[in-house]
Amino acid sequence: MPILGQNQYGKAENRVVRVTRDGATHHIKDLNVSVSLSGDMDEVHYSGSNANVLPTDTTKNTVYAFAKEHGIESAEQFGIHLARHFVTSQEPIHRARVRVEEYAWERIENSGEGAHSFVRKGQETRLAQITYDGEKWEIVSGLKDLVVMNSTNSEFWGYVKDKYTTLPEAYDRILATEVSGRWRFNWTDDEQQMPDWETSYEQVKKHMLQAFAETYSLSLQQTLYAMGARIVDHRDEIDEIRFSLPNKHHFLVDLESFGLKNDNEVYFAADRPYGLIEATVLRDGCEARIPVDLSNL
Ligand SMILES: O=c1[nH]c(=O)c2[nH]c(=O)[nH]c2[nH]1
């Protein structure tokens, strides 16, 4: 009979976001946690007996429950808690390996109340498209991969409900997106009047982030418009801006079955499917020229 070699099992890539509310100042920990267990698992492989198998679904639940019960002080501390728990509470489990990826976030300086707005660390990708027909220039700049989050000041309710609608209304949700934006300059030919491209980019990004942070949001659509309007209002050199904003859904994890109350603290960060909100914001009287599908630009 062939012999079973090394084996392990568990739930991989549990995306957990923990919000700690210190009054109006929020702190976030954003982890991707993979649990792998091994021990007396010959029988499940040879005969299919699950008598020694703690379900991978349970390992997932444990990750979310521990995020609530113990908080997430650090990736290491969180992993230590989990690994110890599996090995000491389950006789057949002799070894636990917990791998953690942590996504780092920085605060967005917010002139409004509270501190609940974050931008994910790491540079966005800056973009530029230059077109010249021998007479006139068209300059479209942009960015992608700029990930932002508000841990409060976002609601979504009052929407159309048909027989397929199950979404519960939300009065305090996380709003997160990965900004992809393109903006068109009104400069066309006068070399003496050329915008300072570097300053313009920094200012557009600043206004974009501040509008995201300061808008009390009733929908991502409303936040998108606020971001675009703020840029058009503050930057005379720009006539048009188009955004493509995936709604990076964060679902509150139901911890009731474990006797734990989830007071908007522990979220499952889903990667797909996602809402996709896209729109152009124009200076009054200007024409839309940025293509609808930004992937071509
Ligand atoms: O901000 C949102 N806009 C929507 O159009 C929408 N639809 C949905 O299911 N959730 C959300 N959130």
XYZ file of C-alpha atoms and ligand atoms in Angstrom:
309
model
C 0.000 0.000 0.000
C 1.412 3.451 -0.850
C 2.433 5.472 2.172
C 1.077 8.942 2.984
C 3.885 11.467 3.207
C 4.044 14.912 4.789
C 0.662 16.628 4.848
C -0.926 19.741 6.223
C -4.202 21.573 5.865
C -5.973 24.740 6.916
C -7.644 27.879 5.592
C -5.450 30.116 3.481
C -5.711 33.872 2.952
C -8.192 34.962 5.585
C -8.491 38.670 4.915
C -9.149 40.327 8.242
C -9.421 44.035 8.927
C -9.570 45.071 12.586
C -10.686 48.592 13.463
C -9.889 49.816 16.957
C -11.837 52.900 17.914
C -10.109 55.230 20.315
C -12.888 57.838 20.353
C -12.836 59.565 16.978
C -9.319 58.282 16.303
C -9.355 54.912 14.601
C -6.498 52.446 14.204
C -6.532 49.716 11.607
C -4.756 46.424 11.152
C -5.149 44.752 7.777
C -3.895 41.176 7.516
C -3.942 38.206 5.216
C -3.694 35.160 7.501
C -3.033 31.604 6.344
C -3.320 28.723 8.804
C -1.763 25.324 8.163
C -2.149 22.443 10.638
C -0.563 19.016 10.818
C -0.597 16.049 13.193
C -2.478 12.741 13.379
C -4.127 13.037 9.996
C -3.403 9.614 8.514
C -6.988 8.386 8.897
C -8.684 11.172 7.000
C -6.407 10.452 4.057
C -6.571 6.631 4.230
C -10.194 6.032 5.197
C -11.907 9.392 5.055
C -12.616 9.454 8.791
C -12.837 13.080 9.862
C -12.605 12.267 13.574
C -9.337 14.204 13.958
C -10.173 16.998 11.547
C -10.862 20.465 12.848
C -12.601 21.969 9.791
C -10.725 24.615 7.847
C -13.915 26.654 8.208
C -13.323 26.613 11.971
C -9.748 27.800 11.543
C -11.143 30.716 9.524
C -13.720 31.529 12.227
C -10.981 31.371 14.863
C -8.953 33.995 13.004
C -11.917 36.409 13.003
C -12.958 35.613 16.589
C -9.392 36.129 17.850
C -9.218 39.467 16.048
C -12.173 40.526 18.197
C -11.201 38.819 21.468
C -7.485 39.532 21.539
C -7.194 42.376 19.051
C -4.275 42.511 16.644
C -1.277 43.966 18.404
C 1.185 42.785 15.787
C 1.308 40.116 13.099
C 3.691 38.093 15.263
C 1.617 38.325 18.437
C -1.555 37.429 16.557
C 0.132 34.434 14.906
C 1.516 33.234 18.245
C -1.973 33.320 19.812
C -3.466 31.363 16.935
C -0.733 28.743 16.616
C -0.717 28.108 20.363
C -4.494 27.781 20.382
C -4.613 25.106 17.653
C -1.801 23.016 19.113
C -2.904 23.204 22.745
C -6.689 22.860 22.222
C -6.684 20.007 19.678
C -5.006 16.787 20.727
C -4.456 15.453 17.153
C -2.830 18.688 16.009
C 0.891 18.734 16.719
C 2.040 21.589 14.621
C 0.522 24.831 13.432
C 2.034 27.220 10.951
C 0.475 30.665 10.688
C 1.628 32.920 7.882
C 0.699 36.573 7.958
C 0.973 39.287 5.344
C 0.313 42.755 6.675
C -0.773 45.683 4.520
C 0.433 48.961 5.969
C -1.730 52.081 6.012
C -0.899 55.735 6.637
C -3.256 58.398 7.810
C -4.631 60.951 5.354
C -4.291 64.349 6.960
C -7.903 65.288 7.411
C -8.957 68.821 8.142
C -12.396 67.541 9.181
C -13.268 65.913 12.497
C -11.768 62.632 13.588
C -8.992 60.435 12.256
C -10.518 57.637 10.235
C -9.043 58.091 6.764
C -6.129 56.054 5.483
C -4.061 55.554 2.353
C -2.295 52.274 1.801
C 1.491 52.548 1.944
C 3.399 52.123 -1.260
C 3.456 54.403 -4.251
C 0.635 54.703 -6.705
C 1.521 54.466 -10.398
C 1.563 57.852 -12.096
C 0.377 58.003 -15.711
C 0.589 60.487 -18.586
C -0.634 60.453 -22.178
C 0.639 63.128 -24.580
C -0.927 63.645 -28.004
C 0.282 66.181 -30.591
C -1.081 66.753 -34.107
C 1.527 69.349 -35.146
C -0.633 72.204 -33.838
C -2.289 71.304 -30.601
C -1.443 69.201 -27.618
C -3.726 67.096 -25.502
C -2.287 66.138 -22.147
C -4.073 63.608 -19.958
C -2.437 62.681 -16.660
C -3.566 60.157 -14.127
C -2.851 57.595 -11.493
C -3.803 54.069 -10.566
C -3.299 51.704 -7.595
C -3.962 54.369 -4.946
C -5.784 52.451 -2.187
C -7.759 54.452 0.375
C -10.096 53.668 3.246
C -12.461 55.485 5.582
C -13.223 53.384 8.646
C -16.382 55.411 9.334
C -18.491 58.298 7.906
C -19.915 56.063 5.187
C -23.522 54.895 4.842
C -25.528 53.207 2.094
C -29.318 53.021 2.336
C -32.513 54.174 0.641
C -31.687 52.258 -2.543
C -34.094 50.449 -4.867
C -35.226 47.069 -3.533
C -36.591 44.420 -5.859
C -37.212 40.719 -5.238
C -33.493 39.942 -5.632
C -32.277 42.562 -3.175
C -30.818 41.138 0.041
C -28.264 43.847 0.920
C -28.916 45.216 4.410
C -28.891 48.986 4.719
C -25.652 50.298 6.190
C -25.452 53.253 8.551
C -21.776 52.951 9.450
C -19.654 50.991 7.019
C -16.079 50.952 5.791
C -15.581 52.726 2.476
C -12.503 51.568 0.593
C -11.417 51.867 -3.007
C -8.425 51.643 -5.292
C -8.433 54.893 -7.197
C -7.850 54.932 -10.925
C -8.220 58.450 -12.324
C -7.355 60.433 -15.471
C -7.524 64.191 -15.823
C -7.287 66.363 -18.906
C -5.466 69.686 -18.989
C -6.910 72.661 -20.872
C -3.413 73.668 -22.000
C -3.130 73.118 -25.750
C -0.321 75.189 -27.290
C 1.050 78.257 -25.512
C 4.558 77.242 -24.416
C 4.741 80.316 -22.122
C 1.653 79.178 -20.218
C 2.545 75.541 -19.746
C 1.397 74.177 -16.355
C 3.986 73.034 -13.814
C 3.294 69.326 -14.253
C 4.965 68.215 -11.013
C 3.109 70.693 -8.814
C -0.137 69.973 -10.601
C 0.163 66.227 -10.000
C 0.924 66.674 -6.290
C -1.978 69.094 -5.860
C -4.472 66.924 -7.721
C -3.504 63.956 -5.569
C -3.772 66.055 -2.404
C -7.254 67.339 -3.276
C -8.359 63.856 -4.289
C -7.273 62.407 -0.933
C -8.704 65.242 1.110
C -12.064 65.089 -0.626
C -12.137 61.343 -0.002
C -11.280 61.856 3.675
C -13.613 64.766 4.326
C -16.728 63.654 2.491
C -19.364 62.120 4.743
C -20.415 59.516 2.215
C -23.896 58.263 1.397
C -22.524 56.325 -1.597
C -19.242 55.843 -3.392
C -20.860 57.695 -6.308
C -21.243 60.782 -4.100
C -17.627 60.493 -2.905
C -16.426 60.162 -6.509
C -18.223 63.342 -7.535
C -16.842 65.193 -4.480
C -13.286 64.138 -5.405
C -13.664 65.296 -9.000
C -15.475 68.525 -8.140
C -12.815 69.462 -5.627
C -10.101 69.072 -8.264
C -11.977 71.067 -10.907
C -12.700 73.792 -8.331
C -9.091 74.071 -7.115
C -7.060 73.414 -10.248
C -7.717 75.886 -13.063
C -5.510 73.908 -15.461
C -7.870 70.899 -15.413
C -11.212 70.731 -17.250
C -12.138 67.096 -16.920
C -11.449 64.158 -14.635
C -12.653 60.600 -14.910
C -12.562 58.029 -12.125
C -12.941 54.280 -12.023
C -13.481 53.247 -8.410
C -13.896 49.631 -7.339
C -15.899 49.399 -4.123
C -13.602 47.234 -2.004
C -16.274 45.655 0.171
C -15.596 45.027 3.853
C -18.218 42.761 5.392
C -18.806 42.758 9.124
C -18.114 39.236 10.394
C -20.962 37.637 12.350
C -19.381 36.571 15.658
C -22.698 36.053 17.533
C -22.387 32.256 17.360
C -19.192 32.521 19.424
C -20.879 34.770 21.989
C -18.979 37.801 20.698
C -20.450 41.155 19.773
C -18.917 42.675 16.670
C -19.276 46.365 17.245
C -17.949 47.444 13.820
C -14.513 46.084 14.675
C -13.793 42.943 12.655
C -14.308 42.834 8.892
C -13.798 40.362 6.098
C -12.096 42.216 3.238
C -13.507 40.605 0.087
C -11.550 40.912 -3.144
C -14.280 39.955 -5.622
C -16.841 40.569 -6.881
C -16.694 44.308 -6.319
C -18.953 47.203 -7.179
C -17.406 49.358 -9.891
C -18.328 53.019 -9.856
C -17.185 55.141 -12.806
C -17.914 58.726 -13.789
C -16.511 61.867 -15.375
C -16.594 65.258 -13.645
C -16.346 68.283 -15.984
C -15.771 71.988 -15.654
C -19.075 73.644 -16.548
C -19.203 74.286 -20.305
C -16.380 71.849 -21.137
C -16.540 68.834 -23.347
C -15.837 65.248 -22.247
C -12.882 63.800 -24.149
C -11.444 61.194 -21.811
C -12.572 57.762 -23.029
C -15.162 55.945 -20.951
C -12.961 52.842 -20.661
C -9.831 53.914 -18.795
C -8.074 50.633 -19.466
C -7.372 52.010 -22.971
C -5.589 55.040 -21.565
O -21.618 53.184 -2.520
C -22.287 52.259 -3.031
N -22.901 52.447 -4.217
C -23.648 51.485 -4.819
O -24.203 51.715 -5.925
C -23.754 50.251 -4.156
N -24.399 49.096 -4.448
C -24.138 48.210 -3.440
O -24.559 47.025 -3.398
N -23.366 48.812 -2.500
C -23.100 50.057 -2.915
N -22.381 51.070 -2.375
